[in-house]
Coordinates of C-alpha atoms in Angstrom, one line a residue:
E20 CA -28.1 -21.6 7.6
L21 CA -25.8 -18.6 8.6
V22 CA -26.2 -17.0 5.1
E23 CA -30.0 -17.3 5.2
E24 CA -30.0 -15.9 8.7
V25 CA -27.8 -12.9 7.7
M26 CA -29.7 -12.2 4.5
Q27 CA -33.1 -12.4 6.3
Q28 CA -31.9 -9.8 8.8
L29 CA -30.5 -7.6 6.1
A30 CA -33.9 -7.7 4.3
E31 CA -35.7 -6.7 7.4
D32 CA -33.3 -3.9 8.2
F33 CA -32.9 -2.4 4.7
Q34 CA -34.9 0.8 4.2
Y35 CA -37.5 -0.2 6.8
G36 CA -38.3 -3.6 5.3
V37 CA -38.9 -2.5 1.7
M38 CA -37.3 -5.7 0.4
Q39 CA -40.2 -7.6 1.9
S40 CA -42.9 -5.4 0.5
T41 CA -43.4 -7.0 -2.9
H42 CA -43.1 -10.4 -4.6
R43 CA -40.4 -8.9 -6.9
Y44 CA -38.3 -7.8 -3.9
K45 CA -38.8 -11.1 -2.2
Y46 CA -37.6 -12.9 -5.3
L47 CA -34.5 -10.6 -5.4
I48 CA -33.7 -11.5 -1.8
N49 CA -34.0 -15.2 -2.6
R50 CA -31.7 -14.8 -5.6
L51 CA -29.1 -12.8 -3.6
T52 CA -29.2 -15.5 -0.9
R53 CA -28.7 -18.3 -3.5
V54 CA -25.8 -16.4 -5.1
S55 CA -24.2 -15.7 -1.7
K56 CA -24.5 -19.3 -0.6
K57 CA -22.8 -20.5 -3.8
A58 CA -20.0 -17.9 -3.6
I59 CA -19.2 -18.6 0.0
W60 CA -19.3 -22.4 -0.5
T61 CA -16.9 -22.0 -3.4
L62 CA -14.5 -19.8 -1.4
V63 CA -14.5 -22.3 1.5
E64 CA -13.7 -25.1 -1.0
H65 CA -10.8 -23.0 -2.4
I66 CA -9.3 -22.5 1.1
K67 CA -9.7 -26.2 1.9
S68 CA -7.9 -27.0 -1.4
G69 CA -4.8 -25.1 -0.5
E70 CA -2.3 -24.3 2.3
F71 CA -2.9 -20.6 2.4
V72 CA -4.9 -19.1 5.3
T73 CA -6.8 -15.8 5.3
Y74 CA -4.8 -13.0 6.8
G75 CA -7.7 -10.5 6.7
H76 CA -10.8 -9.2 5.0
E77 CA -11.3 -5.5 4.1
V78 CA -7.6 -4.8 4.8
A79 CA -7.3 -1.0 4.8
F80 CA -4.1 0.8 3.9
G81 CA -3.6 4.5 4.3
E82 CA -3.2 7.2 6.9
G83 CA -4.2 6.0 10.3
Y84 CA -4.2 2.3 9.4
G85 CA -1.8 -0.5 10.2
V86 CA -0.7 -0.7 6.6
P87 CA 0.7 2.6 5.3
A88 CA -0.5 4.4 2.1
I89 CA 1.6 3.9 -1.0
A90 CA 3.7 7.1 -1.4
I91 CA 4.7 8.1 -5.0
E92 CA 6.9 11.2 -5.3
L93 CA 6.7 13.3 -8.4
E94 CA 9.6 15.1 -10.1
D95 CA 8.7 18.4 -8.6
G96 CA 8.6 17.0 -5.0
E97 CA 4.9 16.7 -4.8
V98 CA 3.8 13.3 -3.2
I99 CA 0.8 11.3 -4.1
Y100 CA -0.6 9.0 -1.3
I101 CA -2.7 6.1 -2.5
E102 CA -5.2 4.7 0.0
G103 CA -7.6 1.8 -0.3
R104 CA -9.2 -1.3 1.1
I105 CA -8.4 -4.9 -0.1
D106 CA -11.2 -7.3 -0.1
R107 CA -9.1 -10.2 1.1
V108 CA -5.4 -11.1 1.7
D109 CA -4.4 -14.7 2.1
I110 CA -0.9 -15.8 3.4
L111 CA 1.4 -18.8 3.3
R112 CA 3.8 -18.5 6.2
E113 CA 7.2 -20.3 6.0
E114 CA 10.3 -20.1 8.2
K115 CA 11.7 -16.9 6.7
D116 CA 9.3 -16.1 3.9
N117 CA 5.6 -15.2 3.5
Y118 CA 3.7 -15.5 0.2
L119 CA 0.7 -13.2 -0.3
K120 CA -2.4 -13.8 -2.3
I121 CA -4.7 -10.9 -3.2
I122 CA -8.4 -11.5 -3.9
D123 CA -10.9 -8.9 -5.1
Y124 CA -14.6 -9.8 -5.3
K125 CA -16.6 -8.7 -8.3
S126 CA -20.2 -8.9 -9.2
G127 CA -19.7 -8.1 -12.9
N128 CA -17.8 -9.8 -15.7
K129 CA -14.4 -8.3 -14.8
K130 CA -11.6 -10.4 -16.4
F131 CA -8.0 -10.0 -15.7
N132 CA -6.1 -8.7 -18.8
L133 CA -2.3 -8.2 -18.7
S134 CA -2.5 -5.8 -21.6
D135 CA -5.0 -3.6 -19.6
V136 CA -2.7 -3.7 -16.6
Y137 CA 0.2 -2.5 -18.8
Y138 CA -1.8 0.4 -20.2
G139 CA -3.2 1.4 -16.8
F140 CA -6.8 0.3 -17.3
Q141 CA -6.5 -2.3 -14.4
L142 CA -4.3 -0.8 -11.7
Q143 CA -6.3 -2.1 -8.8
L144 CA -4.9 -5.6 -8.1
M145 CA -1.2 -4.7 -8.5
V146 CA -1.7 -1.6 -6.3
Y147 CA -3.2 -3.9 -3.7
L148 CA -0.3 -6.2 -3.9
E149 CA 2.2 -3.4 -3.4
A150 CA 0.3 -2.2 -0.4
A151 CA 0.1 -5.8 1.1
M152 CA 3.9 -6.2 0.7
A153 CA 4.2 -3.6 3.4
L154 CA 2.7 -6.1 5.9
K155 CA 6.3 -7.4 6.5
D156 CA 6.5 -5.1 9.5
K157 CA 4.0 -7.4 11.2
F158 CA 5.9 -10.6 10.6
K159 CA 9.2 -9.9 12.3
E160 CA 12.1 -10.5 9.9
N161 CA 10.2 -12.5 7.3
N162 CA 10.4 -11.5 3.6
N163 CA 7.2 -11.0 1.7
H164 CA 6.7 -12.5 -1.8
P165 CA 3.8 -12.3 -4.3
A166 CA 1.8 -15.5 -4.8
G167 CA -0.9 -14.1 -7.0
V168 CA -3.6 -11.5 -7.6
F169 CA -7.1 -12.6 -8.5
Y170 CA -10.7 -11.5 -9.3
F171 CA -13.4 -13.7 -7.9
K172 CA -16.8 -13.3 -9.5
I173 CA -19.7 -13.6 -7.1
H174 CA -22.5 -15.4 -9.0
D175 CA -24.4 -18.6 -9.3
P176 CA -23.7 -19.7 -12.9
M177 CA -26.2 -21.7 -15.0
I178 CA -24.6 -24.6 -16.9
K179 CA -25.9 -25.9 -20.3
T180 CA -25.1 -29.6 -20.5
S181 CA -26.7 -32.9 -21.5
H182 CA -25.0 -34.6 -18.5
K183 CA -27.3 -35.5 -15.6
A184 CA -24.5 -36.6 -13.1
I185 CA -24.3 -34.1 -10.3
E186 CA -20.5 -34.5 -10.0
L187 CA -20.0 -33.4 -13.7
I188 CA -22.4 -30.5 -13.3
E189 CA -20.6 -29.3 -10.2
K190 CA -17.3 -29.5 -12.0
E191 CA -18.6 -27.3 -14.8
I192 CA -19.9 -24.8 -12.2
N193 CA -16.6 -24.8 -10.5
K194 CA -14.9 -23.9 -13.8
E195 CA -17.2 -20.9 -14.1
L196 CA -16.2 -19.8 -10.6
K197 CA -12.5 -20.2 -11.2
M198 CA -10.5 -17.1 -10.1
R199 CA -9.0 -14.9 -12.9
G200 CA -5.7 -13.2 -12.4
L201 CA -1.9 -13.7 -12.4
V202 CA 0.0 -16.4 -10.4
V203 CA 3.7 -16.5 -9.5
K204 CA 5.6 -18.9 -11.8
D205 CA 6.6 -21.3 -9.0
L206 CA 5.2 -24.9 -9.0
R207 CA 5.5 -25.2 -5.2
I208 CA 3.4 -22.1 -4.6
I209 CA 0.9 -23.1 -7.3
K210 CA 0.4 -26.4 -5.5
A211 CA 0.1 -24.6 -2.2
I212 CA -2.9 -22.7 -3.7
D213 CA -4.4 -25.8 -5.3
K214 CA -3.1 -29.0 -3.7
G215 CA -5.3 -31.2 -6.0
I216 CA -4.3 -29.6 -9.3
D217 CA -4.5 -32.1 -12.1
K218 CA -3.9 -30.8 -15.6
N219 CA -6.1 -27.7 -15.4
S220 CA -6.8 -26.2 -12.0
D221 CA -10.4 -25.5 -11.1
I222 CA -9.3 -22.7 -8.8
I223 CA -6.7 -20.6 -10.6
P224 CA -5.8 -20.0 -14.3
V225 CA -3.0 -22.5 -14.4
A226 CA -2.4 -25.9 -16.2
I227 CA 0.3 -28.5 -15.3
N228 CA 1.8 -30.8 -17.9
K229 CA 2.6 -34.5 -17.4
D230 CA 6.3 -33.6 -16.8
E231 CA 5.3 -31.2 -14.0
S232 CA 6.1 -28.2 -16.1
I233 CA 3.7 -25.2 -16.2
G234 CA 1.4 -25.1 -19.2
K235 CA 2.0 -22.4 -21.9
R236 CA -1.5 -21.0 -21.6
S237 CA -1.2 -20.5 -17.8
S238 CA -1.5 -16.9 -16.5
V239 CA 1.9 -16.8 -14.7
A240 CA 4.8 -14.5 -14.2
T241 CA 8.1 -14.7 -12.3
E242 CA 8.5 -12.9 -9.0
E243 CA 10.9 -10.5 -10.7
D244 CA 8.2 -9.8 -13.4
F245 CA 5.6 -9.1 -10.6
Q246 CA 8.0 -6.5 -9.2
R247 CA 8.6 -5.0 -12.7
L248 CA 4.8 -4.8 -13.2
I249 CA 4.5 -2.9 -9.8
D250 CA 7.3 -0.5 -10.8
H251 CA 5.6 0.0 -14.2
I252 CA 2.3 0.8 -12.6
K253 CA 3.9 3.2 -10.1
N254 CA 5.4 5.1 -13.0
L255 CA 2.0 5.2 -14.7
I256 CA 0.5 6.7 -11.5
K257 CA 3.3 9.2 -11.4
E258 CA 2.5 10.3 -15.0
I259 CA -1.3 10.4 -14.2
G260 CA -0.6 12.5 -11.1
K261 CA 1.6 14.9 -13.0
E262 CA -1.0 15.4 -15.7
M263 CA -3.7 16.0 -13.0
L264 CA -1.7 18.6 -11.2
K265 CA -1.1 20.3 -14.5
G266 CA -4.8 20.5 -15.0
N267 CA -4.6 18.5 -18.2
A268 CA -8.2 17.6 -19.3
T269 CA -7.6 16.8 -22.9
I270 CA -10.5 15.0 -24.6
E271 CA -8.8 11.8 -25.8
P272 CA -11.0 8.7 -25.3
C273 CA -9.3 5.3 -25.6
K274 CA -10.2 3.1 -28.6
R275 CA -9.4 -0.6 -28.4
G276 CA -10.6 -2.4 -31.6
K277 CA -14.3 -1.7 -31.7
Q278 CA -14.5 -0.8 -28.0
I279 CA -14.5 3.0 -27.2
S280 CA -14.5 4.3 -23.7
C281 CA -17.3 6.8 -24.6
Q282 CA -19.7 3.9 -24.5
Y283 CA -19.6 3.8 -20.7
C284 CA -19.0 7.5 -20.0
D285 CA -21.7 9.6 -18.2
Y286 CA -20.2 12.8 -19.5
L287 CA -20.4 12.4 -23.2
G288 CA -23.1 15.1 -23.4
I289 CA -20.7 17.6 -21.6
C290 CA -17.5 16.9 -23.5
Q291 CA -19.2 16.7 -26.9
F292 CA -16.5 14.5 -28.3
D293 CA -16.7 14.2 -32.1
S294 CA -13.8 12.9 -34.2
V295 CA -14.7 15.4 -37.0
F296 CA -13.4 18.2 -34.9
E297 CA -9.7 19.0 -35.3
D298 CA -8.6 18.6 -31.7
N299 CA -10.8 15.5 -31.0
K300 CA -8.8 12.4 -31.5
Y301 CA -8.9 8.8 -30.1
K302 CA -6.1 7.4 -28.2
V303 CA -5.7 4.1 -30.1
I304 CA -4.6 1.2 -27.9
K305 CA -3.0 -1.9 -29.4
E306 CA -3.9 -5.1 -27.6
L307 CA -0.8 -6.9 -26.3
K308 CA -0.3 -10.6 -25.7
P309 CA 0.8 -11.5 -22.1
E310 CA 4.3 -12.4 -23.3
E311 CA 4.6 -9.0 -25.1
V312 CA 3.7 -7.2 -21.9
L313 CA 6.3 -9.1 -19.9
E314 CA 8.9 -8.5 -22.6
R315 CA 8.2 -4.7 -22.5
I316 CA 8.4 -4.4 -18.7
R317 CA 11.7 -6.4 -18.7
K318 CA 13.2 -3.9 -21.2
E319 CA 11.9 -1.0 -19.1
G320 CA 13.6 -2.6 -16.1
V321 CA 16.9 -2.9 -17.9
R322 CA 16.7 0.8 -19.0
N323 CA 15.9 1.9 -15.4
E324 CA 18.8 -0.1 -14.0
E325 CA 21.1 1.5 -16.6
L326 CA 19.8 5.0 -15.7
D327 CA 20.3 4.3 -12.0
E328 CA 23.9 3.0 -12.6
G329 CA 24.6 6.1 -14.7
S330 CA 23.2 8.3 -12.0
K331 CA 25.4 6.6 -9.3
G332 CA 28.4 6.9 -11.6
G333 CA 27.8 10.5 -12.1
N334 CA 27.5 11.2 -8.4
R335 CA 30.7 9.3 -7.7
G336 CA 32.5 11.4 -10.4
T337 CA 31.2 14.6 -8.8
K338 CA 32.3 13.6 -5.4
Q339 CA 35.8 12.8 -6.6

């Protein structure tokens, strides 16, 4: 009833009531109302199925907000400040620890891909997580930990099935509305997100075996790997910022298998990219499996630790 009331008011207010001027627009409003109802009902069921509570919606971070901007210092002393707005932050409060869950709403077919995160094509969720971790100032001495980062697609899926039982159809719909993302590899936290998990979760991309171990096809990472991913992404942003400040505008579209970034570019007519020209080359991206990504960031973490230790050792030698 609330959704219908809100959507009706929006339809009346939008562009002086244009959404009520034709049958086509009226149908569109009815469809948007139906999709909104299904999405909100599903989100409510997700919350009821877990122990997390919503900390906030549209949580802004940046200058002038309660959550500070993410500051990334470049080698030459320049500082990049990243600001944004997180669709939703959920929290599980414990005696000395808080676990944070990031949710970003999508209307398109956005799927979480750890390989894309590694290469910098999907920075959003991990940047949001890094920003949310700064919420610790609001929770006294509690330590913040990642619980997971997710995309939630807002739609009303159609199911093709021969089943007529409403319960089975609803279960298939819920599978389509399952959140996509990355979950911390901790059975206790997984069950705090989905208390009723049985084999495959209908809420998050996780499966549980009979012996209570986490299934191999689950999209999970340890807390340490979450931090390594954040560190990796901050290094990517540092490199992007450095190239931007240099004014580097090299024509180098990414190519992943048959997918080429030029397909979605509005500026193809301006850059006139053509691989027959000597300086026009694709940046070929090799798709990585999730375990390959995690292995790479672990090696990066070890190298960074060794560099830090070497730097400290060098400083101690100079001081002596």
